[in-house]
Short mmCIF file of C-alpha atoms in Angstrom, two decimals:
data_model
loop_
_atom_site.label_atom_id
_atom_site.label_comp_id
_atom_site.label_asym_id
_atom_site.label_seq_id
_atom_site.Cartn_x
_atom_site.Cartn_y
_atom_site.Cartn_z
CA UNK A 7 101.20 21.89 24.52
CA UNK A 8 103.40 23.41 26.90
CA UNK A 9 103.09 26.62 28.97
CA UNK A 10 104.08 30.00 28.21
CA UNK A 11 106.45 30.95 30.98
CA UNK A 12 108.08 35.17 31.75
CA UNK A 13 111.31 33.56 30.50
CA UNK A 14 110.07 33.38 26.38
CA UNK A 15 110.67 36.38 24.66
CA UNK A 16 107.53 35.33 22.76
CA UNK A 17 105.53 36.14 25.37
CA UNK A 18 106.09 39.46 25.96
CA UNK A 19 102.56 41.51 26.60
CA UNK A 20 101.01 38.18 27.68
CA UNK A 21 100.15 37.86 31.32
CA UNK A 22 102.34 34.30 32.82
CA UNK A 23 100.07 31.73 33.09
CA UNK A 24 100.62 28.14 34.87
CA UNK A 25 99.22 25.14 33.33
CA UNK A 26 95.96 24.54 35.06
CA UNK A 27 94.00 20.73 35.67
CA UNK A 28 91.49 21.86 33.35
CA UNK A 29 93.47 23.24 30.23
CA UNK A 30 93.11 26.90 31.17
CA UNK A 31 96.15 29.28 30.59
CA UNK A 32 98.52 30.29 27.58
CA UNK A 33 100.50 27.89 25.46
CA UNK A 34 102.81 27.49 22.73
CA UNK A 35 102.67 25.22 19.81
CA UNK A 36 105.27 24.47 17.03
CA UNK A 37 107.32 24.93 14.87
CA UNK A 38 106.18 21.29 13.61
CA UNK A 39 102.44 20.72 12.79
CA UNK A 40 101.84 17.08 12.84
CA UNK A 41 98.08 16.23 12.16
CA UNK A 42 96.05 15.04 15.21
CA UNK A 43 94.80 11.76 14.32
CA UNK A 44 91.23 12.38 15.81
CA UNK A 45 91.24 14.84 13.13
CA UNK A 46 91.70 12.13 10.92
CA UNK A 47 88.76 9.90 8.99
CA UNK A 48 89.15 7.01 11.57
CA UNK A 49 86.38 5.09 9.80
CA UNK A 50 83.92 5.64 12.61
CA UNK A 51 79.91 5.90 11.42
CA UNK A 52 78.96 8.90 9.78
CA UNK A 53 76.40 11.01 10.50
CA UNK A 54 74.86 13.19 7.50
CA UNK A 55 75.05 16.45 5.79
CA UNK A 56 72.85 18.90 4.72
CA UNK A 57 73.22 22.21 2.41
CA UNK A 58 70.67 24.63 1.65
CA UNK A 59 70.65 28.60 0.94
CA UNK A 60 68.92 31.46 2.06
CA UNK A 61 68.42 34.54 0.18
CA UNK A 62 69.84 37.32 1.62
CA UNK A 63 66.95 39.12 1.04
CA UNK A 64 64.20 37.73 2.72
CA UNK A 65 66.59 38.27 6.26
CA UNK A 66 65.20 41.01 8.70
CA UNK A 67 68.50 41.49 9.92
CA UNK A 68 71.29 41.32 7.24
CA UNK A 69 69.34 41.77 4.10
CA UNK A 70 72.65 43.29 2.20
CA UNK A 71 71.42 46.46 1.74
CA UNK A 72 72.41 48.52 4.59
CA UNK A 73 73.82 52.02 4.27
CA UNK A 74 76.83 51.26 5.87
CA UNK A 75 78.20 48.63 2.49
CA UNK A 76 80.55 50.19 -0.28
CA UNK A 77 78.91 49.73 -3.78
CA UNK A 78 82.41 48.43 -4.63
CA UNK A 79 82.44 45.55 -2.05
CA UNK A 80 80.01 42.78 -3.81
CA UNK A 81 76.92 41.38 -1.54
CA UNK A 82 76.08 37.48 -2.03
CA UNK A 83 72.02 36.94 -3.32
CA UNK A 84 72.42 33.98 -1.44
CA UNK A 85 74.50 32.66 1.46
CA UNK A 86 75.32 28.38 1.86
CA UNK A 87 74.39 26.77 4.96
CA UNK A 88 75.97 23.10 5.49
CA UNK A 89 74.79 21.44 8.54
CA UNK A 90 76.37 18.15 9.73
CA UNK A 91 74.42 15.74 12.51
CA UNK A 92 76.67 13.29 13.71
CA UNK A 93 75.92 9.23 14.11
CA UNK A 94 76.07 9.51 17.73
CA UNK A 95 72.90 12.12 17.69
CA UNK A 96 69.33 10.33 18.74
CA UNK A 97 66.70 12.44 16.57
CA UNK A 98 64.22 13.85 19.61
CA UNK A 99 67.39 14.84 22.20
CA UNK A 100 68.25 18.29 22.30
CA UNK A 101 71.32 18.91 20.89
CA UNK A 102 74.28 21.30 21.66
CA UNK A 103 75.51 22.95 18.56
CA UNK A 104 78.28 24.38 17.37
CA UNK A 105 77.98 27.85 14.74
CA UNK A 106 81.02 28.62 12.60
CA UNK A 107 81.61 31.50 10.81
CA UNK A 108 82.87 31.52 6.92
CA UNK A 109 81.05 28.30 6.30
CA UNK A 110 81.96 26.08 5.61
CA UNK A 111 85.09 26.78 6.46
CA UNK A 112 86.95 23.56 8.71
CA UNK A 113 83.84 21.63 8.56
CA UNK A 114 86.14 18.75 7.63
CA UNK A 115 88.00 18.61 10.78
CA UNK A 116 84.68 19.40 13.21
CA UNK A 117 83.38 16.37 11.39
CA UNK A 118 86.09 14.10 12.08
CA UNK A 119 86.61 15.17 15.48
CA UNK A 120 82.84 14.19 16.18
CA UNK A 121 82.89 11.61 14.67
CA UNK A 122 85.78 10.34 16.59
CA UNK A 123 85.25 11.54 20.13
CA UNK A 124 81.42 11.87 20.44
CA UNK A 125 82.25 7.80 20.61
CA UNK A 126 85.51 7.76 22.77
CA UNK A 127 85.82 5.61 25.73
CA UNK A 128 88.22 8.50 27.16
CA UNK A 129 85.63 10.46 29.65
CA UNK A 130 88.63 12.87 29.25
CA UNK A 131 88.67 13.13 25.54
CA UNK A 132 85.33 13.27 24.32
CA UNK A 133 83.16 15.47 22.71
CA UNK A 134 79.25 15.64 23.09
CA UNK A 135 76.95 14.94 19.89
CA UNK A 136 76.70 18.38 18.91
CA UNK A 137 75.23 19.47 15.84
CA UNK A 138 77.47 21.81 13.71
CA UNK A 139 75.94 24.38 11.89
CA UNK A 140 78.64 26.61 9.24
CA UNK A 141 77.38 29.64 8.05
CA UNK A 142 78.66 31.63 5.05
CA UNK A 143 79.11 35.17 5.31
CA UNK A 144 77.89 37.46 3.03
CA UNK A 145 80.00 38.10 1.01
CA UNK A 146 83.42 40.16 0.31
CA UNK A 147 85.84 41.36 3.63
CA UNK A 148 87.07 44.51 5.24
CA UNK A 149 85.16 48.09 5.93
CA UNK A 150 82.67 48.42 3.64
CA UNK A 151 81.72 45.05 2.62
CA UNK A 152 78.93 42.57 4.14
CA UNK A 153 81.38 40.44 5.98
CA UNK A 154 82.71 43.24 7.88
CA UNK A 155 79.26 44.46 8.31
CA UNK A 156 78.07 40.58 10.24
CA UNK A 157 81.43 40.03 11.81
CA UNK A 158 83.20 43.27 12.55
CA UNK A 159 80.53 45.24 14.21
CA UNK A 160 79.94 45.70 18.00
CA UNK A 161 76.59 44.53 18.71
CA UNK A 162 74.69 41.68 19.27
CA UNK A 163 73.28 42.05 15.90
CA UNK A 164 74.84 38.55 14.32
CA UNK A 165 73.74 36.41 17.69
CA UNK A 166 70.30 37.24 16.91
CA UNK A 167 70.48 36.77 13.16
CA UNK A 168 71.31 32.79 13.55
CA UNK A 169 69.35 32.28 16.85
CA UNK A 170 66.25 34.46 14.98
CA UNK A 171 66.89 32.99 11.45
CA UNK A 172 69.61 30.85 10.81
CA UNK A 173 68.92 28.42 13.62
CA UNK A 174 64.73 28.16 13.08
CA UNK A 175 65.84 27.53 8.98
CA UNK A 176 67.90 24.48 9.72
CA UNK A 177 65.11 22.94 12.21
CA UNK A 178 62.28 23.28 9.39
CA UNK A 179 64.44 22.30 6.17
CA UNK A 180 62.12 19.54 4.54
CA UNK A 181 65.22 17.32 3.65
CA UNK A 182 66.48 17.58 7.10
CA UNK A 183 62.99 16.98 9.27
CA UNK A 184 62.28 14.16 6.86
CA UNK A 185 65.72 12.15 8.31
CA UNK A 186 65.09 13.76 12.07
CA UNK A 187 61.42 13.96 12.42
CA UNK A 188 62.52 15.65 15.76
CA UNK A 189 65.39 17.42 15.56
CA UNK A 190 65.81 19.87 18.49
CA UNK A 191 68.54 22.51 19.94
CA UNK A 192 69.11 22.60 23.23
CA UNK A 193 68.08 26.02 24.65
CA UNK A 194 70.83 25.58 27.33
CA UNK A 195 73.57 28.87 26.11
CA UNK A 196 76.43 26.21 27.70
CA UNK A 197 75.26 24.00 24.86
CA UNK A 198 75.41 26.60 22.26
CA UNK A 199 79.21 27.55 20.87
CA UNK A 200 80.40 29.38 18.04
CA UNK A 201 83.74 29.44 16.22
CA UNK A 202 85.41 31.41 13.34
CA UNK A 203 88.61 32.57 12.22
CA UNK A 204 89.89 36.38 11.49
CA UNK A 205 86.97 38.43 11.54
CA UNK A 206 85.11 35.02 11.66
CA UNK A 207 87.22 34.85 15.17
CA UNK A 208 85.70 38.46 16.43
CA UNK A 209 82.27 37.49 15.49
CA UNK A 210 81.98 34.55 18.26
CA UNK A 211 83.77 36.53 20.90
CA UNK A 212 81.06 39.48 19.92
CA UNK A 213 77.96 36.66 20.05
CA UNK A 214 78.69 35.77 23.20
CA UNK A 215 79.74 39.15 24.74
CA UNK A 216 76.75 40.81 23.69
CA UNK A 217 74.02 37.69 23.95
CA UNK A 218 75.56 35.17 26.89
CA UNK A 219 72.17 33.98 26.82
CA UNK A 220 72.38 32.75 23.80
CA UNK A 221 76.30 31.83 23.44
CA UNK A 222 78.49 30.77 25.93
CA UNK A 223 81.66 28.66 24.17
CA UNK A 224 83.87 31.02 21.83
CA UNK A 225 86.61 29.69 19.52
CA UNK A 226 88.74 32.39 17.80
CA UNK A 227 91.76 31.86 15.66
CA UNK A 228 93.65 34.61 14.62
CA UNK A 229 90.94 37.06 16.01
CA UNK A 230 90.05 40.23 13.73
CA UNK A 231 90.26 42.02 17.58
CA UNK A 232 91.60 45.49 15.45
CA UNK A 233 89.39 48.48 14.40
CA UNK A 234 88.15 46.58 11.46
CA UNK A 235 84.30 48.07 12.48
CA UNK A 236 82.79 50.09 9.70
CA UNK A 237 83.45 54.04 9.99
CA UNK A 238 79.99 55.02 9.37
CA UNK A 239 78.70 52.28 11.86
CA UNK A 240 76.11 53.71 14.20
CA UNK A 241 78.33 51.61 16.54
CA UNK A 242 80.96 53.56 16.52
CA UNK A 243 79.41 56.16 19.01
CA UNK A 244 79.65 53.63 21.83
CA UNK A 245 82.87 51.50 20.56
CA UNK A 246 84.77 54.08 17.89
CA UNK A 247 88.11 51.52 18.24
CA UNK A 248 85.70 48.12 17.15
CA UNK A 249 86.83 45.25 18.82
CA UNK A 250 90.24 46.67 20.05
CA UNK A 251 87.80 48.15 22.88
CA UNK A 252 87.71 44.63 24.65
CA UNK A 253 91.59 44.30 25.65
CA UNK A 254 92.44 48.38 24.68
CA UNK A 255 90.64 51.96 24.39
CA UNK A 256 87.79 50.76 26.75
CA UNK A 257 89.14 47.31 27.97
CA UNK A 258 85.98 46.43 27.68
CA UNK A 259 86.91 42.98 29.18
CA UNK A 260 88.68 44.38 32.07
CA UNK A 261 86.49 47.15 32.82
CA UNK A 262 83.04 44.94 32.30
CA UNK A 263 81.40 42.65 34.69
CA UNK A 264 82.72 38.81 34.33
CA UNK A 265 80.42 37.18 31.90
CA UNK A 266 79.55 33.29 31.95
CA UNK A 267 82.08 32.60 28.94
CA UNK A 268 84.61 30.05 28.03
CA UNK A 269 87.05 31.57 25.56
CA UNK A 270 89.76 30.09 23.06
CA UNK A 271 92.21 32.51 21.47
CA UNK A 272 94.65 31.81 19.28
CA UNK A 273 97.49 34.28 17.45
CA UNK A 274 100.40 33.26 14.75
CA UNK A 275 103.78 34.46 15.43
CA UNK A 276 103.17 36.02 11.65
CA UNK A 277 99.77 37.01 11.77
CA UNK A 278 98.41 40.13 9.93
CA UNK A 279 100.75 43.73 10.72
CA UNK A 280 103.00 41.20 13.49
CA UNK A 281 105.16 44.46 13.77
CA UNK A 282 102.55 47.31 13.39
CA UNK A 283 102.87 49.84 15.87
CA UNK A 284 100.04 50.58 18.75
CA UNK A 285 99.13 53.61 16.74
CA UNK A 286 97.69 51.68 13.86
CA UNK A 287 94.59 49.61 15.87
CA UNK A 288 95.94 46.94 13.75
CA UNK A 289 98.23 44.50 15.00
CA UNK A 290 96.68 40.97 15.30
CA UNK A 291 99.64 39.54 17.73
CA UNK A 292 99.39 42.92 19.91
CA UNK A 293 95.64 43.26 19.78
CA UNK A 294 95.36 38.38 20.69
CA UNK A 295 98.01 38.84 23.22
CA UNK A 296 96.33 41.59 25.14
CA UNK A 297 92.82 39.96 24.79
CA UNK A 298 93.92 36.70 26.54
CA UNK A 299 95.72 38.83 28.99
CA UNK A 300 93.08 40.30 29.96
CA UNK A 301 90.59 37.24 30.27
CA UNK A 302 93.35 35.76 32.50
CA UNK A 303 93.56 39.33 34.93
CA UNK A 304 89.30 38.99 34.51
CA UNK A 305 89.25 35.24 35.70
CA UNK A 306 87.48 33.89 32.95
CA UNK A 307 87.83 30.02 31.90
CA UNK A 308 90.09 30.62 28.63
CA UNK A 309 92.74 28.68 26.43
CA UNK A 310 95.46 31.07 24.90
CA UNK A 311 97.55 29.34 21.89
CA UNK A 312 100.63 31.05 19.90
CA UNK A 313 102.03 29.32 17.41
CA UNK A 314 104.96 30.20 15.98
CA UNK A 315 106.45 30.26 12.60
CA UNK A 316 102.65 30.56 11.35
CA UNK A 317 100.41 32.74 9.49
CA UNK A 318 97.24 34.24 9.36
CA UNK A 319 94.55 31.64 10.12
CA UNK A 320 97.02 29.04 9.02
CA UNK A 321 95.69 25.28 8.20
CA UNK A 322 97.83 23.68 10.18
CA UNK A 323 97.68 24.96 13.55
CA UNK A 324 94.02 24.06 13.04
CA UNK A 325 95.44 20.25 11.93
CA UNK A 326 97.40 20.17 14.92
CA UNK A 327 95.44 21.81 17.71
CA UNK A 328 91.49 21.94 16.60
CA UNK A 329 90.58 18.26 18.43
CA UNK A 330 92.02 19.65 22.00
CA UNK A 331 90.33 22.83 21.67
CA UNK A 332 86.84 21.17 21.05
CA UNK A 333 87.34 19.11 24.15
CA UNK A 334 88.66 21.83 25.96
CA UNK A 335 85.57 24.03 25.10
CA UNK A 336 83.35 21.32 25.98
CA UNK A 337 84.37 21.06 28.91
CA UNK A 338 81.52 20.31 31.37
CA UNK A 339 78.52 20.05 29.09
CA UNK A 340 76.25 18.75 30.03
CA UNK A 341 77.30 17.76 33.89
CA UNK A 342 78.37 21.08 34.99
CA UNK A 343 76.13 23.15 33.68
#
């Protein structure tokens, strides 16, 4: 990938950024996609997958019945959760994890790229044995609906619904203590990441914001960083603008003691309302561009990608680029931490 530089006209509203040893800093990608072959089935071993529900309403926390939903948005009964332990995992260790968001969303290239580079004789290009856990939302998108509701809202609501429920259900599934008698998570918040796309993208930044305890590695593509947050939200008394607060309104990221977070963002050159005006809350390349501008004025560890001629959480830039943004996010574990 090369470096944004004050020369593109692309990156207007994006603070310059020089190529650091460790990956930090802003870069472009495309107009070609090729695939990255670790994202590719390399024949390496195979580790196994689970899938199981849970019923929306037995949840303490997002039982789909808050006051908040529209009775026109539909609420799953039940939400899928697919859980993938790699080969190179030895049942007793405990493992780093990775959470993503619209489970199961691009299970199929985390897979691969464990597969491939939790094995790599690269020290530079390889991945720890996490343990990927993708969660479905539940259910529908926008204001209103139950997706909005988990990913859109300012609070620290969704890091304690799969630390509290979602994480304790996977480690006492019959089917999967039966194949790892001993299956543990590491309690270590630099071994615990979370990644999602759009709103999917919002909800990992908000995990770790709000619970760096629990969270510490954030991947976002095409982050949902608008006023997407419910009207009606009690929320909106402390953050009326949503998640524009962290790079606008408040600059919550600016303004707010430097958290121990490493942060990918990523933005299309045709993402959602590209040529919205400030006004609106609602332009995705305004809204990325100032978030990553504002981690880089902050200090914080982060990985800025545009990609041009691309839209909306678009398959290919996650073809092309997912594989170096796992190993940059992984950076350090478990040495440096």
């Amino acid at each position: 990938m090369k470096p944004l530089c004050a020369a593109d006209p692309l990156a207007q509203n994006t603070a310059t950024e020089t190529h650091s040893a460790n990956g930090n800093g802003d870069f472009t990608v495309g107009p070609d996609y090729p695939i990255d072959p670790d994202l590719t089935d390399q024949g390496n071993p195979k580790g196994k997958l689970f899938e199981f529900t849970m019923p929306l309403a037995e949840s303490k926390i997002f039982r789909g019945d808050d006051s908040t939903l529209s009775p026109r948005k539909k609420v799953r009964t039940q939400r899928k959760i697919s859980v993938y332990i790699p080969a190179a995992y030895q049942d007793g260790t405990a493992a780093p994890i990775l959470v993503t968001h619209d489970g199961p969303s691009r299970l199929d290239l985390v897979r691969n790229a464990v597969d491939n580079l939790s094995i790599s004789k690269d020290p530079e290009r390889r991945l720890p044995a996490f343990i990927t856990i993708a969660v479905q939302n539940g259910g529908d998108d926008g204001k209103g609906s139950e997706r909005g509701l988990e990913y859109d809202t300012m609070s620290d609501r969704l890091a304690r619904f799969i630390n509290d429920e979602v994480l304790p259900a996977v480690l006492n599934r019959p089917e999967i203590k039966a194949a790892y008698p001993n299956i543990a998570f590491t309690d270590n918040p630099w071994g615990r990441a979370a990644m999602g796309c759009s709103s999917g993208g919002a909800a990992a930044l908000t995990m770790g914001w709000f619970r760096p305890d629990l969270f510490r590695r954030l991947i976002t593509y095409s982050g949902t960083f608008v006023d997407q947050q419910d009207d009606d939200a009690p929320e909106e008394a402390d953050y009326p603008l949503g998640a524009w607060e962290y790079h606008s309104g408040m600059k919550l990221i600016e303004n707010s003691d430097k958290k121990p977070l490493r942060i990918f963002t990523h933005v299309s050159e045709n993402d959602n309302r590209a040529n919205d005006p400030e006004s609106t809350y609602h332009n995705w390349v305004m809204a990325n561009r100032r978030t990553a501008a504002a981690l880089q004025a902050k200090g914080y560890d982060y990985r800025f990608v545009f990609s041009r001629d691309t839209r909306h959480c678009d398959g290919k830039v996650f073809q092309h680029t997912l594989a170096d943004t796992l190993v940059w996010m992984w950076q350090g574990y478990p040495e440096s931490n």
